[in-house]
Coordinates of C-alpha atoms in Angstrom, one line a residue:
X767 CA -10.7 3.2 -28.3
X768 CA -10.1 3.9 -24.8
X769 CA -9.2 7.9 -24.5
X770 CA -6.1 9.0 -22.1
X771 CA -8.3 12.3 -21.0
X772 CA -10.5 9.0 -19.6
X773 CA -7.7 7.6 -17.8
X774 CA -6.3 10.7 -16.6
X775 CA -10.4 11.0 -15.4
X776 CA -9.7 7.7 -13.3
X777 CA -6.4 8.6 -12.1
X778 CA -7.5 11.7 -10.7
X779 CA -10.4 10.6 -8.8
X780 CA -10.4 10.0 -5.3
X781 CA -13.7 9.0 -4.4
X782 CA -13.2 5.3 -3.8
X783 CA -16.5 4.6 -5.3
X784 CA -16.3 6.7 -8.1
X785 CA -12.8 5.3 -9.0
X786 CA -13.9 1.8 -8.7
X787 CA -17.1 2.3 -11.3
X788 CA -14.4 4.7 -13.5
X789 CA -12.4 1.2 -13.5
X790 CA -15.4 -1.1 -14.5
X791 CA -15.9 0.9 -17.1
X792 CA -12.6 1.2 -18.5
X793 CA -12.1 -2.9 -18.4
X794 CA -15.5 -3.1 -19.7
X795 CA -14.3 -1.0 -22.8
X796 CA -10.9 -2.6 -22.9
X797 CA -12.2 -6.0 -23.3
X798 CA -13.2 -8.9 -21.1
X799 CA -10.5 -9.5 -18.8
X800 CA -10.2 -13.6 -18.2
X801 CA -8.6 -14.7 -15.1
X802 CA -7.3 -17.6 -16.2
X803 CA -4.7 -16.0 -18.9
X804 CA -1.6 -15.8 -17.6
X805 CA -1.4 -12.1 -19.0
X806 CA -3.8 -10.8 -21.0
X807 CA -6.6 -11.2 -24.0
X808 CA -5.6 -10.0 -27.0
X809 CA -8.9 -8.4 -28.7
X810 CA -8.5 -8.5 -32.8
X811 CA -10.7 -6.3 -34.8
X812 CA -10.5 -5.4 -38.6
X813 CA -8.0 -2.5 -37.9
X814 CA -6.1 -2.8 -34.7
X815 CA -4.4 -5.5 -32.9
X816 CA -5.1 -4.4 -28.8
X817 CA -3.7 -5.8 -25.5
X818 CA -5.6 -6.0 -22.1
X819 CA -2.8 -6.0 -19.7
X820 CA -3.8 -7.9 -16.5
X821 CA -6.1 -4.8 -15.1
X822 CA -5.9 -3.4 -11.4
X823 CA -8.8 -5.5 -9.8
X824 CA -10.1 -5.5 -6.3
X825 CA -7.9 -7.8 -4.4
X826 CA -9.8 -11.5 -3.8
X827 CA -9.5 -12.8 0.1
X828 CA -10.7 -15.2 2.4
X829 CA -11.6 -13.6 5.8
X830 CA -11.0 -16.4 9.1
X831 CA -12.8 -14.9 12.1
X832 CA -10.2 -16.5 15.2
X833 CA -11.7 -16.9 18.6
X834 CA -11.1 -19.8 21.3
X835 CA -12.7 -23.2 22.0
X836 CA -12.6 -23.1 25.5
X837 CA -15.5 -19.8 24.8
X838 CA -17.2 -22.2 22.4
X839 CA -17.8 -24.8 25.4
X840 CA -18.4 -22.1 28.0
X841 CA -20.6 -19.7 26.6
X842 CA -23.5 -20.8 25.5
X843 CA -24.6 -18.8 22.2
X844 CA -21.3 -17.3 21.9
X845 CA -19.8 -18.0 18.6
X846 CA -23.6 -17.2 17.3
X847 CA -22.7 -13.7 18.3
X848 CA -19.1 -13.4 16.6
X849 CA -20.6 -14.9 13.3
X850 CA -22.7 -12.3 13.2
X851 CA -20.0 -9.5 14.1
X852 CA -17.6 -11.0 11.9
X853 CA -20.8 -10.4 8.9
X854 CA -20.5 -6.8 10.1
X855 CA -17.1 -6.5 9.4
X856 CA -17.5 -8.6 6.2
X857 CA -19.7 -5.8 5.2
X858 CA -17.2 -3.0 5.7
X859 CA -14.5 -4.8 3.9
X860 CA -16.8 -5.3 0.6
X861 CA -15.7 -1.8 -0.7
X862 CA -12.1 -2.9 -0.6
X863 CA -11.9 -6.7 -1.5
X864 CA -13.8 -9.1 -3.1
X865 CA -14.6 -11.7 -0.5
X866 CA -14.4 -14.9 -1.7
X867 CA -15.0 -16.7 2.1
X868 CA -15.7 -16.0 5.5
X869 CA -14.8 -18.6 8.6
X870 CA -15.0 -18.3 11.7
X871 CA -12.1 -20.9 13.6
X872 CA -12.3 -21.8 17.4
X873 CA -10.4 -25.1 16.5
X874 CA -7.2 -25.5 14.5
X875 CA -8.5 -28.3 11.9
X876 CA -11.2 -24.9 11.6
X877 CA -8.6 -23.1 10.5
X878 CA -6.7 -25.6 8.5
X879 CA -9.7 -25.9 6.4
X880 CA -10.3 -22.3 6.1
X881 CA -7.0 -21.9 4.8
X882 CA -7.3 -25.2 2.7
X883 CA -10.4 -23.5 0.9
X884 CA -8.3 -20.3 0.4
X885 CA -5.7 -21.9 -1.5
X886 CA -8.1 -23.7 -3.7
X887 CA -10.1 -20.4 -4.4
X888 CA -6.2 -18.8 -5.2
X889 CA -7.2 -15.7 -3.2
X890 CA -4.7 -12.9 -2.9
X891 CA -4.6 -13.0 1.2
X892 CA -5.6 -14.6 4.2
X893 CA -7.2 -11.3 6.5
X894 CA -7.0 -12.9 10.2
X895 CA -9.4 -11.2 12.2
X896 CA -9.2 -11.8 16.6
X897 CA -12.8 -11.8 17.2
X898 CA -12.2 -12.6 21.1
X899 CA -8.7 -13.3 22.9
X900 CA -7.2 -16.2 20.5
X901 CA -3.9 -18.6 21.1
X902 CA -2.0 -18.4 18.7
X903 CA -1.0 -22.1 18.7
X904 CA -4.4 -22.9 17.2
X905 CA -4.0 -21.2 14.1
X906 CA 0.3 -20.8 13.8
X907 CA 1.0 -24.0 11.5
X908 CA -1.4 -24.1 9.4
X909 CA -0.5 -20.0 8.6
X910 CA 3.0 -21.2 8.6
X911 CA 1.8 -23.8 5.7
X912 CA 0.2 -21.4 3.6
X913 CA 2.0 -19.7 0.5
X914 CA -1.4 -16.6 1.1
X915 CA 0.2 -13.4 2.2
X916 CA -1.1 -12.9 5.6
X917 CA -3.1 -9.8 6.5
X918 CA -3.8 -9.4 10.3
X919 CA -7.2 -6.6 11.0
X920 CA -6.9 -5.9 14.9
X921 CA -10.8 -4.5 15.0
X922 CA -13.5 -4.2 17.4
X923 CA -17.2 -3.2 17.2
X924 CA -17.0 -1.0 20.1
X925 CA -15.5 2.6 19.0
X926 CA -15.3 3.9 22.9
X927 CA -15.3 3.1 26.4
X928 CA -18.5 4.3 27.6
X929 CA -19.5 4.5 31.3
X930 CA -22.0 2.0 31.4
X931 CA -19.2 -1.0 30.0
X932 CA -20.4 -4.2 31.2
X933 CA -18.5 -7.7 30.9
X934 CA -21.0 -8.3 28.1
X935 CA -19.0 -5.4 26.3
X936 CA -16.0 -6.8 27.4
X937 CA -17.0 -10.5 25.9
X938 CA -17.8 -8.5 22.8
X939 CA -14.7 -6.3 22.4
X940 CA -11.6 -7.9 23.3
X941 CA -9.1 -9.0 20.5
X942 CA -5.9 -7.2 21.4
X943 CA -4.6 -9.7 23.6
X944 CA -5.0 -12.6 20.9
X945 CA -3.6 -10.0 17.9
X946 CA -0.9 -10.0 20.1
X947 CA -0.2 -13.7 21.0
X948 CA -0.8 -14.5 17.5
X949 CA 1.8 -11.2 15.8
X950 CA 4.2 -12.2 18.2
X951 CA 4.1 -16.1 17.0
X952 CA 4.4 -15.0 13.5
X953 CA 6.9 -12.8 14.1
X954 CA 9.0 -15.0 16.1
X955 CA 8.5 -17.6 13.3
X956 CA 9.7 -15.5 10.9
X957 CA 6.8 -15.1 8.4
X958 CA 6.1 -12.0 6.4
X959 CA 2.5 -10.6 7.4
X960 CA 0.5 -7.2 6.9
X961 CA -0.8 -5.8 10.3
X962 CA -3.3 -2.8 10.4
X963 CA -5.2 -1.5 13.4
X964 CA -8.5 0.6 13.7
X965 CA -12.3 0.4 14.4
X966 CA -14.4 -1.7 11.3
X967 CA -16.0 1.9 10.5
X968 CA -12.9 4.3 10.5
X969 CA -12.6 5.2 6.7
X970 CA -9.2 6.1 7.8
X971 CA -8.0 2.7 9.5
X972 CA -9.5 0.9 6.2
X973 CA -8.4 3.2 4.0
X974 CA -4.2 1.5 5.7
X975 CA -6.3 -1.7 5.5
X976 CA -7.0 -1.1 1.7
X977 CA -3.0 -0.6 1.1
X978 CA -2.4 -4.5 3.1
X979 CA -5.0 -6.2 0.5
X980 CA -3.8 -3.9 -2.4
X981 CA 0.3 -5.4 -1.1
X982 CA -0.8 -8.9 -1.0
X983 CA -1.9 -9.0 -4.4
X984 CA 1.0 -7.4 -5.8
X985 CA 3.2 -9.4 -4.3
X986 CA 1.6 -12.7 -5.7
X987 CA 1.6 -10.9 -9.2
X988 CA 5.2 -10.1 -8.5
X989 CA 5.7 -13.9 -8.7
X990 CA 4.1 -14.2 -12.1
X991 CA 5.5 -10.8 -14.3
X992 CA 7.2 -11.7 -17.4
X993 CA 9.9 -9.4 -18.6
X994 CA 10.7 -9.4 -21.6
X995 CA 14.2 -7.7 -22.9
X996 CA 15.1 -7.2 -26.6
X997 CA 18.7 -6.7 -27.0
X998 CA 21.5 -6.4 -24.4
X999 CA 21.6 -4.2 -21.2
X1000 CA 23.5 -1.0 -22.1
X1001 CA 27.3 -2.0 -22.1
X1002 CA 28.8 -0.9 -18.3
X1003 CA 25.0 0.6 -17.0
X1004 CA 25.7 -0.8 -13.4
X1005 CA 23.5 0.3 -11.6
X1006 CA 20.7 -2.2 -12.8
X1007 CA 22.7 -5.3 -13.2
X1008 CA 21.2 -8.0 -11.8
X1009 CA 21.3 -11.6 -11.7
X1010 CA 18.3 -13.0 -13.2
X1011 CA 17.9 -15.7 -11.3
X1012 CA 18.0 -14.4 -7.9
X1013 CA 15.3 -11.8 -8.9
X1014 CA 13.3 -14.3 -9.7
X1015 CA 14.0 -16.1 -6.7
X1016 CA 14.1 -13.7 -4.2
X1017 CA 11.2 -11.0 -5.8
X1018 CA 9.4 -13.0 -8.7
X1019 CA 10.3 -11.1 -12.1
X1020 CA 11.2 -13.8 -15.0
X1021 CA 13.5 -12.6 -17.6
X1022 CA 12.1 -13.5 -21.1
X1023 CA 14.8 -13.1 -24.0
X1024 CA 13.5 -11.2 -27.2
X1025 CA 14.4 -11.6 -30.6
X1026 CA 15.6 -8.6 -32.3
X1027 CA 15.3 -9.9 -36.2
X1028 CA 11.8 -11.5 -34.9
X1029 CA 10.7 -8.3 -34.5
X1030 CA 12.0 -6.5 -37.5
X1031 CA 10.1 -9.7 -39.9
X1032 CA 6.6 -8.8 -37.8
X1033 CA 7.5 -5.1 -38.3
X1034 CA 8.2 -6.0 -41.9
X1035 CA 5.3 -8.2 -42.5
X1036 CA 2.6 -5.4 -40.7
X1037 CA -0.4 -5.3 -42.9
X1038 CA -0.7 -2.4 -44.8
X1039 CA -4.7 -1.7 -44.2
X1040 CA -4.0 -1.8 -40.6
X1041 CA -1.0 0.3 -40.2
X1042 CA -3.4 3.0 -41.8
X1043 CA -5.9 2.4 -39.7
X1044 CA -3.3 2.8 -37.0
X1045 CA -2.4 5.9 -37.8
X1046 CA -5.4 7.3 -38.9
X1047 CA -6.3 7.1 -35.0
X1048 CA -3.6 8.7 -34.1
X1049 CA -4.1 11.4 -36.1
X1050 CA -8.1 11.8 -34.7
X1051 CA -6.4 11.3 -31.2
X1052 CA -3.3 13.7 -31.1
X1053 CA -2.5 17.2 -32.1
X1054 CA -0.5 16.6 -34.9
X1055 CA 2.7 18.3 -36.2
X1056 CA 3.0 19.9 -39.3
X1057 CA 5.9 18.3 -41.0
X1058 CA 5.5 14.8 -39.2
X1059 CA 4.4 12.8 -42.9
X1060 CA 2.2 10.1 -43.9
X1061 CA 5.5 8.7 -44.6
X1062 CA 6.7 9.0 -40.9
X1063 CA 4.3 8.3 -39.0
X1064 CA 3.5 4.5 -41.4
X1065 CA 6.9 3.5 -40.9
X1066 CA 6.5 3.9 -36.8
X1067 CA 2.7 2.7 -36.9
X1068 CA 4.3 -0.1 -38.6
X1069 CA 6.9 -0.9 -35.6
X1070 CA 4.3 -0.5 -33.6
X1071 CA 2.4 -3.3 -35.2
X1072 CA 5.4 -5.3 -35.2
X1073 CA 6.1 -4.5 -31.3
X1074 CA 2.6 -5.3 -30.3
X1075 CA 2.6 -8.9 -31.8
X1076 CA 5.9 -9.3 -30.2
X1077 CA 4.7 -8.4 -26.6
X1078 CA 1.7 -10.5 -27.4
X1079 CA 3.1 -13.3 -28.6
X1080 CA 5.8 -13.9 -25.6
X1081 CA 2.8 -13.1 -23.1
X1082 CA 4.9 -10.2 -21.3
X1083 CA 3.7 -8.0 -18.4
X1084 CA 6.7 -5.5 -18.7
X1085 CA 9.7 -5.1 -21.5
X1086 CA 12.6 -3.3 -21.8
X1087 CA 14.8 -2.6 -25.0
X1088 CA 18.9 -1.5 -26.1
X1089 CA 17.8 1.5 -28.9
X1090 CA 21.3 0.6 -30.0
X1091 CA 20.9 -3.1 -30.4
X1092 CA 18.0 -2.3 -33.2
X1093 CA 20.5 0.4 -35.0
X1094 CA 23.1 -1.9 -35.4
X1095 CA 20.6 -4.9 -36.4
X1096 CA 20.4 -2.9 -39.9
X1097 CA 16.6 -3.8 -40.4
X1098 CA 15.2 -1.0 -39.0
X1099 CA 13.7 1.7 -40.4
X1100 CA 13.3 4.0 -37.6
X1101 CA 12.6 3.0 -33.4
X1102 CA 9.5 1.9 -31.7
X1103 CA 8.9 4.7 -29.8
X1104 CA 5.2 5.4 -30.7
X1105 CA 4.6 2.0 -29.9
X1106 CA 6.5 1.9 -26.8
X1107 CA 4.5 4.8 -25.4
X1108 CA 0.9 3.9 -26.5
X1109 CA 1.5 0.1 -24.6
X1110 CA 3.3 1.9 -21.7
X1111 CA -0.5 4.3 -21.3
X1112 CA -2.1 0.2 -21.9
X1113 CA -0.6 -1.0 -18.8
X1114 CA 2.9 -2.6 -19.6
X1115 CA 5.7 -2.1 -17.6
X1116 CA 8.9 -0.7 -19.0
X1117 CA 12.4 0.8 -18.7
X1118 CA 15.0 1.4 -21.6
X1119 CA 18.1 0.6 -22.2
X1120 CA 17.8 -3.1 -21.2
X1121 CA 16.7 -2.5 -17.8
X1122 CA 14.9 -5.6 -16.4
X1123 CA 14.2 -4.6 -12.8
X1124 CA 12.7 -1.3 -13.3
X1125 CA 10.7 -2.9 -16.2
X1126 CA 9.0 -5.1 -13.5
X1127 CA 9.0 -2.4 -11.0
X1128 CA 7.1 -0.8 -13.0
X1129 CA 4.8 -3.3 -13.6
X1130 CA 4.0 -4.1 -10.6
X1131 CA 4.0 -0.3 -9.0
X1132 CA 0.9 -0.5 -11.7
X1133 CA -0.6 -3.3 -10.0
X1134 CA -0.4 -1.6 -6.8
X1135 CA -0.9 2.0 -7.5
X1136 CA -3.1 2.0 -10.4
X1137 CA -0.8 3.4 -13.0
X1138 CA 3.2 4.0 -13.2
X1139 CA 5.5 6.1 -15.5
X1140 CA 9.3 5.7 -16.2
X1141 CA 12.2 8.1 -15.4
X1142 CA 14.8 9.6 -15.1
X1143 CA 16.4 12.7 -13.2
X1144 CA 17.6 15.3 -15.9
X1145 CA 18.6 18.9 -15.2
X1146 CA 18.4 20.5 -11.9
X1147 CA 17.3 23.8 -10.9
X1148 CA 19.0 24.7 -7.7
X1149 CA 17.5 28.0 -7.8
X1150 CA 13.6 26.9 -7.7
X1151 CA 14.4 23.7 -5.9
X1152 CA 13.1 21.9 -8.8
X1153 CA 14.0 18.8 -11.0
X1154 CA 13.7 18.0 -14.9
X1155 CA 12.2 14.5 -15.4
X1156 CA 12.5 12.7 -18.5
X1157 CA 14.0 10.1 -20.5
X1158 CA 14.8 9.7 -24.5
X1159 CA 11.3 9.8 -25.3
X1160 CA 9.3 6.9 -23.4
X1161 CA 6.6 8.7 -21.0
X1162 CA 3.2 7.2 -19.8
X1163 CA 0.6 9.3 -22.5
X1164 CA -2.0 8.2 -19.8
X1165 CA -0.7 11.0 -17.0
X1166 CA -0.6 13.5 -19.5
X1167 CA -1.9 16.7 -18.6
X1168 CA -5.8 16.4 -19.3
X1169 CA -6.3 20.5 -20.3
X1170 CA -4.4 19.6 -23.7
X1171 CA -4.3 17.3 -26.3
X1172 CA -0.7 15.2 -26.9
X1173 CA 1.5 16.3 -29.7
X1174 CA 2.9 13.7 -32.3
X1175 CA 6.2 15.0 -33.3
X1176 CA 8.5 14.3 -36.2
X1177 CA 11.7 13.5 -34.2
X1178 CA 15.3 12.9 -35.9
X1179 CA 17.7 10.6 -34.5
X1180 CA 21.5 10.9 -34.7
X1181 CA 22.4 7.7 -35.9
X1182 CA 23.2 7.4 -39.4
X1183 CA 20.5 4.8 -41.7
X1184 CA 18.0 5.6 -39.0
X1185 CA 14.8 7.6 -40.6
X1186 CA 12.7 10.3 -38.4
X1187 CA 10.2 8.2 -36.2
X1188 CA 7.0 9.7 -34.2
X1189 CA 7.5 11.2 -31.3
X1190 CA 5.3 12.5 -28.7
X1191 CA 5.5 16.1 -27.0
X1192 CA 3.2 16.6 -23.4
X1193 CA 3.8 17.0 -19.9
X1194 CA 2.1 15.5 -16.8
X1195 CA -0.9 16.1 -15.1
X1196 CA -0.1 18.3 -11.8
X1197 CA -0.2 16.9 -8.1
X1198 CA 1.3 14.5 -5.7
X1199 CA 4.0 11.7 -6.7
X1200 CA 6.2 9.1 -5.7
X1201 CA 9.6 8.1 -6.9
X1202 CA 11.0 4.8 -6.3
X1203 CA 13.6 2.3 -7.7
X1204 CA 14.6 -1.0 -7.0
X1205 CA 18.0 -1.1 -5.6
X1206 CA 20.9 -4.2 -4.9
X1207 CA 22.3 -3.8 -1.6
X1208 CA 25.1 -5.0 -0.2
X1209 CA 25.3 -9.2 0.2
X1210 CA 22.5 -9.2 -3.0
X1211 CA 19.3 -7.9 -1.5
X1212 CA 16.8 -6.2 -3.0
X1213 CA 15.8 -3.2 -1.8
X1214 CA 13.2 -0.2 -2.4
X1215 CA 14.0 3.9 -2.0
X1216 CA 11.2 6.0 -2.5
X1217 CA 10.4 9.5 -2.1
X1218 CA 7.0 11.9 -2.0
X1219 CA 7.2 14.6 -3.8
X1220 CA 5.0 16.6 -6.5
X1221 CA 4.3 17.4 -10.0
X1222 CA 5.0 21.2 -10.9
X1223 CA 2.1 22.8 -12.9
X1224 CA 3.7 23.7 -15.6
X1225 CA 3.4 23.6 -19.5
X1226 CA 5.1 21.8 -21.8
X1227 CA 8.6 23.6 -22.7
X1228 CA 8.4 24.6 -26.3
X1229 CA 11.7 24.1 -27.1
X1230 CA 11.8 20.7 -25.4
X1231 CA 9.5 18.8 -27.9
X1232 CA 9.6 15.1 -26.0
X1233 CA 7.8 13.8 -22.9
X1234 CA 9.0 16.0 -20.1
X1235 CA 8.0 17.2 -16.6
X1236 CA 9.3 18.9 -13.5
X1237 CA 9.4 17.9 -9.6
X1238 CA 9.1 20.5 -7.4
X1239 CA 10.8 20.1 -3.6
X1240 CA 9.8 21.8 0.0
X1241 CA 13.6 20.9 1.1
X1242 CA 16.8 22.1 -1.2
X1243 CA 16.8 19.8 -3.7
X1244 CA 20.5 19.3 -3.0
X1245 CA 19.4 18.0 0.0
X1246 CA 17.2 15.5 -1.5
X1247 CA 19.9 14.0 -4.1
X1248 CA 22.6 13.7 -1.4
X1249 CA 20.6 11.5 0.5
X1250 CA 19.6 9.7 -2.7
X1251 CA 23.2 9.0 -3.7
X1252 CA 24.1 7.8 -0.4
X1253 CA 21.4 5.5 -0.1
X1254 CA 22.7 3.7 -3.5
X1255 CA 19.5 5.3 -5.3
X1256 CA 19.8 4.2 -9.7
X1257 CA 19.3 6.8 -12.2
X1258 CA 15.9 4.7 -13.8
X1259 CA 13.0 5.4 -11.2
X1260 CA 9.5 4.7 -11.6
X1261 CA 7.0 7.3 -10.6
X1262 CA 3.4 7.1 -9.5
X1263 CA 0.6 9.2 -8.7
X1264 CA -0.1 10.4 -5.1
X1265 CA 1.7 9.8 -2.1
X1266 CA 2.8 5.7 -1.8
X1267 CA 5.2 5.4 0.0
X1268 CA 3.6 3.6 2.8
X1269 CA 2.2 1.4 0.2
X1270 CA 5.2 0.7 -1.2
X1271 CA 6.7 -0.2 2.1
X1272 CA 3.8 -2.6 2.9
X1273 CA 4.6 -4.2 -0.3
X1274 CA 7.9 -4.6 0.7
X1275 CA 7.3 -6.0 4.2
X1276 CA 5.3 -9.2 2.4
X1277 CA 7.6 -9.5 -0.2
X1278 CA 10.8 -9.5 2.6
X1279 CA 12.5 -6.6 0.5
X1280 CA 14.3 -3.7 2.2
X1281 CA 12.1 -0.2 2.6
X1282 CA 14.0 3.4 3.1
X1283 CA 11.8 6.2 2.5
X1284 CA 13.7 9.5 2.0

């Protein structure tokens, strides 16, 4: 069974290389991830039922090379020489993206093709890279045709201006003029593209390059997320209504209905040698209370069964749930939130209280950051310009400090009929974070907020025996939640390790969702 002190091992690193084999071997162990399932594989041994969320690969791409015709018929050898630049830059790239195809276009039915091969290969993005000056009219309607998110790399192999430049430098190294002829075109067109700037071998520059690629693929798996909710919205919670289908037609998210008594029969129908098994995990995992009983901990290993066939069976990539919907159903024991915890540190998405957009949010801040929490913004401590994060109970196990084992809890609820359910008691891992949320803006756009900020090293709070952590703030954190407010920020946020903001707003830029970073 994959460990969390592992994943917390792959959030932390930032070594790209290291973090890439951390990732092979943590899909490896998951299962074999199959590209052609809409969400996951679901791996069944003896004991367990598992889920392999879609994992957080290396985006795919198809790389055109643009130059000019007019240099093809006048320059004898010339396009020889870009090919093998544009394998230079190919090279660098490799690290970053799996390169599915490399083209290098001088002619627009060049170009057409290139792009016709890209959608057959169902690569993430298009990266254009100028080469030489290039018109944009060679390669603007067949971008315009695409459905790829664009990337644009304005590169060169030379990193300075020495004193012996020559014109064969200058033949070699000049691509800003065509960058510009062609951003301007796509701009004035109104398509959505990723631009980043820099020499091929600036770790820096590629590093901005990385966030484009990482963008264009969540955004295409923005398209494709399946929410699932299970019960209603929380009666008058505002500030995430939504109308289903314009998220799905402006952002992507589809809404998937759940059945309540669906899952109380799989919860009901668990198998008994399984649900032991389940728990029997848990309790070589976790630190484990002493009053939380065998009896306990079955009856939420058992939901947890229940839940996990659920999200299986209806193929979701995020979910979201009404706690009270399940109380008054009258067939539950206890609540799922064991289960909901242990699939959130799995990869799925997820908000409470019936919450579809930060669900997907979630889901796809995953996708583009690696891993994603959900939040909320508790008790504030003026004095230490600090902030208590938490929600009921749901927390990402996954970000959990890695210098102690989680705690399962017995936790009572206050609603009468509904039995103590597992609970788990941690806090997160120290370091830099990002808040966001998906916001409706005036006239029914979307739009993002997010905010850098960091993750207090703290332990847990004794008396405080759920999920919890605390932000801490260089600015009054009065300051902070004025702004916040005023901008229309909601009270569910999803958080993320490390600072993303500029990711997030490159997501938002292909995606044609509003950015304020505060």
């Amino acid at each position: 069974m994959i460990s969390w002190r592992f994943l917390a091992e792959l959030l932390a690193s930032e070594d790209r290389s290291a973090r890439l084999s951390l990732e092979s071997e943590l899909f490896s162990e998951a299962g074999q991830f199959d590209r052609g399932c809409p969400t996951f594989v679901r791996v069944q041994s003896k004991s367990e039922q598992s889920l392999v969320f879609r994992s957080v690969e290396k985006p795919q791409i198809a790389v055109l090379g643009l130059s000019l015709e007019l240099y093809q018929r006048a320059i004898p050898g010339y396009m020889e020489r870009l090919q093998r630049q544009l394998h230079r830059y190919v090279e660098a790239l490799r690290p970053l993206a799996d390169v599915k195809s490399t083209s290098l276009c001088y002619q627009q039915s060049r170009v057409a093709q290139a792009i016709t091969d890209a959608e057959r290969a169902d690569v993430d993005a298009v990266l254009l890279v100028p080469l030489s000056y290039t018109a944009s009219g060679m390669s603007l309607a067949p971008l315009l045709a695409s459905s790829r998110p664009i990337i644009v790399w304005n590169t060169q192999e030379a990193e300075h201006i020495s004193d012996d430049y020559s014109f064969d430098t200058l033949l070699m190294n000049h691509v800003t003029q065509g960058t510009q002829d062609l951003t301007n075109a796509l701009c004035r067109s109104g398509r959505a593209f990723g631009m980043e700037s820099g020499h091929f071998k600036d770790q820096a520059a590629l590093a901005k390059l990385e966030e484009w690629l990482r963008a264009a693929r969540t955004a295409r798996f923005a398209r494709t997320i399946r929410v699932g909710i299970l019960g209603h919205p929380f009666q008058d919670m505002g500030d995430f209504a939504i109308d289903d289908m314009m998220m799905t037609g402006r952002w992507g998210p589809v809404v998937i209905g759940l059945s309540v008594p669906e899952l109380a029969r799989l919860a009901g129908s668990s198998p008994a040698d399984e649900v032991a098994a389940m728990a029997a995990r848990d309790r070589s995992e976790f630190d484990v209370a002493v009053d939380l009983t065998e009896s306990i901990h079955a009856h939420s290993a058992a939901l947890e069964w229940g839940l996990r066939r659920l999200v299986a069976d209806n193929r979701l990539d995020a979910m979201t749930f009404n706690f009270l919907d399940l109380i008054e159903d009258g067939r539950f024991e206890t609540l799922p939130f064991l289960g909901v915890n242990k699939l959130i540190g799995e990869g799925l998405g997820y908000a409470g209280e019936g919450d579809v957009v930060t669900a997907a949010h979630m889901a796809q801040m995953r996708q583009l950051c690696g891993t994603a929490n959900f939040t909320e913004m508790f008790t504030v401590d003026y004095a230490a310009n600090r902030m208590l994060m938490m929600h009921m109970q749901e927390c990402n196990p996954a970000l959990a400090r890695a210098d102690r084992k989680i705690r399962l809890v017995r936790k009572e609820f206050w609603a009468p009929g509904i039995q103590p359910y597992v609970g788990m008691h941690f806090t997160l891992q120290p370091g830099p974070a990002t808040l966001s949320c998906v916001t409706t803006v005036v006239g029914g756009g979307l739009g993002y907020l997010a905010y850098e900020t960091r993750i207090a090293d703290r332990p847990p709070l004794q008396n405080l025996d759920v999920p919890h952590w605390m932000v801490e703030f260089d600015e009054p954190v009065s300051d902070f939640l004025t702004r916040y407010s005023l901008a229309g920020g909601t009270h569910h946020l999803v958080a993320v390790p490390g600072h993303q903001a500029r990711a997030l707003s490159r997501l938002a830029r292909l995606q044609g969702i509003g950015f304020q970073e505060l």
